[in-house]
């Protein structure tokens, strides 16, 4: 099994419930592919290095995953 790091970036206008739902959807997708989430950190609302679709901030969520290379 290989280890990977993933950072998800979400729209800053998302409501907390919608943000939680999107993170849970990602976790379900990872689990369905026989991968395992080792660690998860919510980094909160942070500044982007450059604007994306005119947004200056975004919600960040960090994951460490153990999965096969395929």
mmCIF file of N, CA, C and O in Angstrom:
data_model
loop_
_atom_site.group_PDB
_atom_site.id
_atom_site.type_symbol
_atom_site.label_atom_id
_atom_site.label_comp_id
_atom_site.label_asym_id
_atom_site.label_seq_id
_atom_site.Cartn_x
_atom_site.Cartn_y
_atom_site.Cartn_z
ATOM 1 N N UNK A 1 0.837 -1.181 0.000
ATOM 2 C CA UNK A 1 0.000 0.000 0.000
ATOM 3 C C UNK A 1 0.883 1.246 0.000
ATOM 4 O O UNK A 1 1.849 1.336 0.745
ATOM 5 N N UNK A 2 0.505 2.210 -0.825
ATOM 6 C CA UNK A 2 1.215 3.478 -0.914
ATOM 7 C C UNK A 2 0.493 4.531 -0.081
ATOM 8 O O UNK A 2 -0.717 4.461 0.112
ATOM 9 N N UNK A 3 1.248 5.522 0.357
ATOM 10 C CA UNK A 3 0.657 6.616 1.129
ATOM 11 C C UNK A 3 0.576 7.855 0.249
ATOM 12 O O UNK A 3 1.500 8.166 -0.490
ATOM 13 N N UNK A 4 -0.570 8.547 0.341
ATOM 14 C CA UNK A 4 -0.823 9.752 -0.437
ATOM 15 C C UNK A 4 -1.328 10.848 0.479
ATOM 16 O O UNK A 4 -1.917 10.575 1.520
ATOM 17 N N UNK A 5 -1.108 12.093 0.067
ATOM 18 C CA UNK A 5 -1.678 13.241 0.763
ATOM 19 C C UNK A 5 -2.591 13.974 -0.210
ATOM 20 O O UNK A 5 -2.252 14.166 -1.371
ATOM 21 N N UNK A 6 -3.760 14.369 0.281
ATOM 22 C CA UNK A 6 -4.750 15.052 -0.542
ATOM 23 C C UNK A 6 -5.213 16.298 0.203
ATOM 24 O O UNK A 6 -5.506 16.238 1.402
ATOM 25 N N UNK A 7 -5.263 17.416 -0.497
ATOM 26 C CA UNK A 7 -5.838 18.640 0.062
ATOM 27 C C UNK A 7 -7.034 19.012 -0.802
ATOM 28 O O UNK A 7 -6.897 19.235 -2.001
ATOM 29 N N UNK A 8 -8.201 19.035 -0.177
ATOM 30 C CA UNK A 8 -9.417 19.448 -0.873
ATOM 31 C C UNK A 8 -9.659 20.922 -0.584
ATOM 32 O O UNK A 8 -9.515 21.367 0.550
ATOM 33 N N UNK A 9 -10.014 21.663 -1.626
ATOM 34 C CA UNK A 9 -10.286 23.091 -1.489
ATOM 35 C C UNK A 9 -11.749 23.323 -1.853
ATOM 36 O O UNK A 9 -12.187 22.922 -2.928
ATOM 37 N N UNK A 10 -12.485 23.968 -0.933
ATOM 38 C CA UNK A 10 -13.918 24.178 -1.114
ATOM 39 C C UNK A 10 -14.258 25.665 -1.183
ATOM 40 O O UNK A 10 -13.603 26.496 -0.564
ATOM 41 N N UNK A 11 -15.327 25.941 -1.896
ATOM 42 C CA UNK A 11 -15.873 27.288 -2.036
ATOM 43 C C UNK A 11 -16.099 27.907 -0.648
ATOM 44 O O UNK A 11 -16.706 27.273 0.211
ATOM 45 N N UNK A 12 -15.678 29.154 -0.418
ATOM 46 C CA UNK A 12 -15.853 29.768 0.898
ATOM 47 C C UNK A 12 -17.309 30.111 1.230
ATOM 48 O O UNK A 12 -17.631 30.378 2.381
ATOM 49 N N UNK A 13 -18.193 30.070 0.237
ATOM 50 C CA UNK A 13 -19.601 30.388 0.464
ATOM 51 C C UNK A 13 -20.427 29.189 0.913
ATOM 52 O O UNK A 13 -21.622 29.332 1.166
ATOM 53 N N UNK A 14 -19.818 28.009 1.015
ATOM 54 C CA UNK A 14 -20.562 26.810 1.422
ATOM 55 C C UNK A 14 -20.998 26.916 2.878
ATOM 56 O O UNK A 14 -20.245 27.353 3.739
ATOM 57 N N UNK A 15 -22.204 26.468 3.138
ATOM 58 C CA UNK A 15 -22.679 26.385 4.519
ATOM 59 C C UNK A 15 -21.976 25.217 5.205
ATOM 60 O O UNK A 15 -21.502 24.287 4.544
ATOM 61 N N UNK A 16 -21.901 25.247 6.503
ATOM 62 C CA UNK A 16 -21.201 24.211 7.265
ATOM 63 C C UNK A 16 -21.770 22.824 6.984
ATOM 64 O O UNK A 16 -21.014 21.871 6.834
ATOM 65 N N UNK A 17 -23.085 22.722 6.877
ATOM 66 C CA UNK A 17 -23.694 21.411 6.623
ATOM 67 C C UNK A 17 -23.326 20.890 5.238
ATOM 68 O O UNK A 17 -23.060 19.707 5.072
ATOM 69 N N UNK A 18 -23.305 21.770 4.249
ATOM 70 C CA UNK A 18 -22.939 21.370 2.884
ATOM 71 C C UNK A 18 -21.467 20.974 2.825
ATOM 72 O O UNK A 18 -21.104 19.988 2.167
ATOM 73 N N UNK A 19 -20.614 21.703 3.531
ATOM 74 C CA UNK A 19 -19.186 21.390 3.573
ATOM 75 C C UNK A 19 -18.963 20.014 4.203
ATOM 76 O O UNK A 19 -18.229 19.187 3.658
ATOM 77 N N UNK A 20 -19.621 19.752 5.296
ATOM 78 C CA UNK A 20 -19.521 18.449 5.962
ATOM 79 C C UNK A 20 -20.007 17.328 5.045
ATOM 80 O O UNK A 20 -19.394 16.263 4.977
ATOM 81 N N UNK A 21 -21.083 17.584 4.318
ATOM 82 C CA UNK A 21 -21.637 16.591 3.392
ATOM 83 C C UNK A 21 -20.641 16.269 2.275
ATOM 84 O O UNK A 21 -20.464 15.110 1.908
ATOM 85 N N UNK A 22 -19.978 17.286 1.738
ATOM 86 C CA UNK A 22 -18.991 17.082 0.676
ATOM 87 C C UNK A 22 -17.783 16.285 1.181
ATOM 88 O O UNK A 22 -17.263 15.418 0.477
ATOM 89 N N UNK A 23 -17.338 16.568 2.390
ATOM 90 C CA UNK A 23 -16.211 15.828 2.972
ATOM 91 C C UNK A 23 -16.604 14.370 3.193
ATOM 92 O O UNK A 23 -15.828 13.451 2.914
ATOM 93 N N UNK A 24 -17.814 14.130 3.672
ATOM 94 C CA UNK A 24 -18.292 12.760 3.876
ATOM 95 C C UNK A 24 -18.403 12.012 2.550
ATOM 96 O O UNK A 24 -18.113 10.817 2.479
ATOM 97 N N UNK A 25 -18.796 12.708 1.497
ATOM 98 C CA UNK A 25 -18.884 12.093 0.169
ATOM 99 C C UNK A 25 -17.491 11.648 -0.294
ATOM 100 O O UNK A 25 -17.334 10.559 -0.854
ATOM 101 N N UNK A 26 -16.478 12.476 -0.046
ATOM 102 C CA UNK A 26 -15.103 12.117 -0.398
ATOM 103 C C UNK A 26 -14.640 10.899 0.405
ATOM 104 O O UNK A 26 -14.044 9.971 -0.146
ATOM 105 N N UNK A 27 -14.927 10.876 1.693
ATOM 106 C CA UNK A 27 -14.546 9.735 2.542
ATOM 107 C C UNK A 27 -15.197 8.445 2.058
ATOM 108 O O UNK A 27 -14.562 7.394 2.038
ATOM 109 N N UNK A 28 -16.458 8.519 1.666
ATOM 110 C CA UNK A 28 -17.171 7.348 1.158
ATOM 111 C C UNK A 28 -16.538 6.851 -0.126
ATOM 112 O O UNK A 28 -16.363 5.641 -0.317
ATOM 113 N N UNK A 29 -16.164 7.773 -0.998
ATOM 114 C CA UNK A 29 -15.525 7.401 -2.259
ATOM 115 C C UNK A 29 -14.193 6.699 -1.995
ATOM 116 O O UNK A 29 -13.882 5.682 -2.614
ATOM 117 N N UNK A 30 -13.410 7.215 -1.072
ATOM 118 C CA UNK A 30 -12.116 6.614 -0.729
ATOM 119 C C UNK A 30 -12.329 5.209 -0.164
ATOM 120 O O UNK A 30 -11.647 4.256 -0.552
ATOM 121 N N UNK A 31 -13.277 5.066 0.733
ATOM 122 C CA UNK A 31 -13.547 3.753 1.342
ATOM 123 C C UNK A 31 -14.031 2.741 0.318
ATOM 124 O O UNK A 31 -13.696 1.553 0.402
ATOM 125 N N UNK A 32 -14.804 3.178 -0.652
ATOM 126 C CA UNK A 32 -15.323 2.256 -1.661
ATOM 127 C C UNK A 32 -14.227 1.747 -2.591
ATOM 128 O O UNK A 32 -14.400 0.727 -3.249
ATOM 129 N N UNK A 33 -13.106 2.432 -2.649
ATOM 130 C CA UNK A 33 -11.972 2.015 -3.480
ATOM 131 C C UNK A 33 -10.942 1.213 -2.688
ATOM 132 O O UNK A 33 -9.791 1.101 -3.100
ATOM 133 N N UNK A 34 -11.330 0.681 -1.544
ATOM 134 C CA UNK A 34 -10.471 -0.137 -0.679
ATOM 135 C C UNK A 34 -9.255 0.623 -0.159
ATOM 136 O O UNK A 34 -8.204 0.048 0.074
ATOM 137 N N UNK A 35 -9.401 1.919 0.009
ATOM 138 C CA UNK A 35 -8.335 2.745 0.583
ATOM 139 C C UNK A 35 -8.695 3.051 2.034
ATOM 140 O O UNK A 35 -9.830 2.873 2.462
ATOM 141 N N UNK A 36 -7.697 3.501 2.777
ATOM 142 C CA UNK A 36 -7.905 3.787 4.189
ATOM 143 C C UNK A 36 -7.425 5.206 4.494
ATOM 144 O O UNK A 36 -6.333 5.596 4.085
ATOM 145 N N UNK A 37 -8.244 5.970 5.200
ATOM 146 C CA UNK A 37 -7.851 7.313 5.617
ATOM 147 C C UNK A 37 -7.067 7.180 6.921
ATOM 148 O O UNK A 37 -7.591 6.684 7.919
ATOM 149 N N UNK A 38 -5.818 7.601 6.892
ATOM 150 C CA UNK A 38 -4.949 7.507 8.056
ATOM 151 C C UNK A 38 -5.145 8.706 8.976
ATOM 152 O O UNK A 38 -5.175 8.571 10.193
ATOM 153 N N UNK A 39 -5.257 9.897 8.366
ATOM 154 C CA UNK A 39 -5.360 11.122 9.142
ATOM 155 C C UNK A 39 -6.203 12.126 8.375
ATOM 156 O O UNK A 39 -6.170 12.166 7.148
ATOM 157 N N UNK A 40 -6.945 12.944 9.110
ATOM 158 C CA UNK A 40 -7.714 14.025 8.505
ATOM 159 C C UNK A 40 -7.575 15.266 9.365
ATOM 160 O O UNK A 40 -7.636 15.190 10.596
ATOM 161 N N UNK A 41 -7.356 16.410 8.715
ATOM 162 C CA UNK A 41 -7.272 17.682 9.417
ATOM 163 C C UNK A 41 -8.101 18.711 8.673
ATOM 164 O O UNK A 41 -8.007 18.824 7.454
ATOM 165 N N UNK A 42 -8.921 19.433 9.396
ATOM 166 C CA UNK A 42 -9.651 20.550 8.802
ATOM 167 C C UNK A 42 -8.837 21.804 9.063
ATOM 168 O O UNK A 42 -8.634 22.202 10.208
ATOM 169 N N UNK A 43 -8.355 22.405 7.986
ATOM 170 C CA UNK A 43 -7.502 23.590 8.115
ATOM 171 C C UNK A 43 -8.309 24.871 8.138
ATOM 172 O O UNK A 43 -7.758 25.943 8.359
ATOM 173 N N UNK A 44 -9.589 24.785 7.901
ATOM 174 C CA UNK A 44 -10.457 25.950 7.992
ATOM 175 C C UNK A 44 -10.362 26.885 6.797
ATOM 176 O O UNK A 44 -9.849 26.535 5.737
ATOM 177 N N UNK A 45 -10.844 28.094 6.991
ATOM 178 C CA UNK A 45 -10.861 29.108 5.943
ATOM 179 C C UNK A 45 -9.494 29.771 5.872
ATOM 180 O O UNK A 45 -9.007 30.304 6.865
ATOM 181 N N UNK A 46 -8.873 29.723 4.701
ATOM 182 C CA UNK A 46 -7.536 30.286 4.504
ATOM 183 C C UNK A 46 -7.482 31.092 3.217
ATOM 184 O O UNK A 46 -8.290 30.900 2.314
ATOM 185 N N UNK A 47 -6.494 31.965 3.150
ATOM 186 C CA UNK A 47 -6.256 32.733 1.927
ATOM 187 C C UNK A 47 -5.688 31.823 0.852
ATOM 188 O O UNK A 47 -4.880 30.939 1.135
ATOM 189 N N UNK A 48 -6.107 32.048 -0.376
ATOM 190 C CA UNK A 48 -5.540 31.350 -1.527
ATOM 191 C C UNK A 48 -4.294 32.106 -1.989
ATOM 192 O O UNK A 48 -4.191 33.316 -1.818
ATOM 193 N N UNK A 49 -3.365 31.407 -2.588
ATOM 194 C CA UNK A 49 -2.165 32.052 -3.121
ATOM 195 C C UNK A 49 -2.515 33.004 -4.262
ATOM 196 O O UNK A 49 -1.867 34.024 -4.458
ATOM 197 N N UNK A 50 -3.535 32.634 -5.028
ATOM 198 C CA UNK A 50 -4.027 33.478 -6.112
ATOM 199 C C UNK A 50 -5.536 33.233 -6.230
ATOM 200 O O UNK A 50 -6.041 32.221 -5.753
ATOM 201 N N UNK A 51 -6.222 34.168 -6.810
ATOM 202 C CA UNK A 51 -7.672 34.050 -6.927
ATOM 203 C C UNK A 51 -8.069 32.873 -7.812
ATOM 204 O O UNK A 51 -7.450 32.630 -8.844
ATOM 205 N N UNK A 52 -9.116 32.174 -7.396
ATOM 206 C CA UNK A 52 -9.710 31.106 -8.190
ATOM 207 C C UNK A 52 -11.182 31.461 -8.333
ATOM 208 O O UNK A 52 -11.898 31.559 -7.330
ATOM 209 N N UNK A 53 -11.617 31.658 -9.571
ATOM 210 C CA UNK A 53 -13.005 32.083 -9.845
ATOM 211 C C UNK A 53 -13.405 33.298 -9.004
ATOM 212 O O UNK A 53 -14.486 33.347 -8.430
ATOM 213 N N UNK A 54 -12.486 34.241 -8.872
ATOM 214 C CA UNK A 54 -12.672 35.505 -8.143
ATOM 215 C C UNK A 54 -12.791 35.326 -6.635
ATOM 216 O O UNK A 54 -13.178 36.248 -5.924
ATOM 217 N N UNK A 55 -12.464 34.144 -6.114
ATOM 218 C CA UNK A 55 -12.451 33.923 -4.669
ATOM 219 C C UNK A 55 -11.035 34.124 -4.149
ATOM 220 O O UNK A 55 -10.066 33.672 -4.761
ATOM 221 N N UNK A 56 -10.917 34.791 -3.005
ATOM 222 C CA UNK A 56 -9.613 35.033 -2.388
ATOM 223 C C UNK A 56 -9.351 34.077 -1.230
ATOM 224 O O UNK A 56 -8.237 33.969 -0.751
ATOM 225 N N UNK A 57 -10.401 33.389 -0.766
ATOM 226 C CA UNK A 57 -10.295 32.458 0.354
ATOM 227 C C UNK A 57 -10.982 31.148 -0.004
ATOM 228 O O UNK A 57 -11.795 31.100 -0.918
ATOM 229 N N UNK A 58 -10.652 30.099 0.749
ATOM 230 C CA UNK A 58 -11.293 28.801 0.542
ATOM 231 C C UNK A 58 -11.172 27.978 1.820
ATOM 232 O O UNK A 58 -10.305 28.230 2.654
ATOM 233 N N UNK A 59 -12.058 26.996 1.967
ATOM 234 C CA UNK A 59 -11.959 26.037 3.063
ATOM 235 C C UNK A 59 -11.026 24.919 2.623
ATOM 236 O O UNK A 59 -11.165 24.380 1.524
ATOM 237 N N UNK A 60 -10.092 24.561 3.482
ATOM 238 C CA UNK A 60 -9.123 23.510 3.184
ATOM 239 C C UNK A 60 -9.392 22.303 4.086
ATOM 240 O O UNK A 60 -9.688 22.455 5.272
ATOM 241 N N UNK A 61 -9.255 21.120 3.518
ATOM 242 C CA UNK A 61 -9.355 19.874 4.279
ATOM 243 C C UNK A 61 -8.229 18.956 3.809
ATOM 244 O O UNK A 61 -8.084 18.696 2.619
ATOM 245 N N UNK A 62 -7.417 18.486 4.746
ATOM 246 C CA UNK A 62 -6.221 17.698 4.456
ATOM 247 C C UNK A 62 -6.448 16.245 4.845
ATOM 248 O O UNK A 62 -6.997 15.954 5.917
ATOM 249 N N UNK A 63 -6.029 15.324 3.973
ATOM 250 C CA UNK A 63 -6.154 13.890 4.229
ATOM 251 C C UNK A 63 -4.842 13.185 3.947
ATOM 252 O O UNK A 63 -4.146 13.522 2.985
ATOM 253 N N UNK A 64 -4.509 12.201 4.770
ATOM 254 C CA UNK A 64 -3.438 11.255 4.480
ATOM 255 C C UNK A 64 -4.138 9.926 4.239
ATOM 256 O O UNK A 64 -4.933 9.470 5.057
ATOM 257 N N UNK A 65 -3.823 9.327 3.090
ATOM 258 C CA UNK A 65 -4.542 8.133 2.637
ATOM 259 C C UNK A 65 -3.552 7.016 2.340
ATOM 260 O O UNK A 65 -2.453 7.267 1.828
ATOM 261 N N UNK A 66 -3.957 5.796 2.635
ATOM 262 C CA UNK A 66 -3.174 4.622 2.282
ATOM 263 C C UNK A 66 -3.988 3.834 1.255
ATOM 264 O O UNK A 66 -5.123 3.424 1.538
ATOM 265 N N UNK A 67 -3.423 3.671 0.065
ATOM 266 C CA UNK A 67 -4.156 2.999 -1.022
ATOM 267 C C UNK A 67 -3.177 2.332 -1.977
ATOM 268 O O UNK A 67 -1.983 2.630 -1.977
ATOM 269 N N UNK A 68 -3.706 1.447 -2.806
ATOM 270 C CA UNK A 68 -2.877 0.845 -3.837
ATOM 271 C C UNK A 68 -2.589 1.883 -4.911
ATOM 272 O O UNK A 68 -3.351 2.845 -5.074
ATOM 273 N N UNK A 69 -1.523 1.703 -5.646
ATOM 274 C CA UNK A 69 -1.150 2.661 -6.677
ATOM 275 C C UNK A 69 -2.141 2.748 -7.814
ATOM 276 O O UNK A 69 -2.227 3.754 -8.502
ATOM 277 N N UNK A 70 -2.910 1.700 -8.018
ATOM 278 C CA UNK A 70 -3.871 1.710 -9.131
ATOM 279 C C UNK A 70 -5.105 2.477 -8.734
ATOM 280 O O UNK A 70 -5.854 2.932 -9.519
#
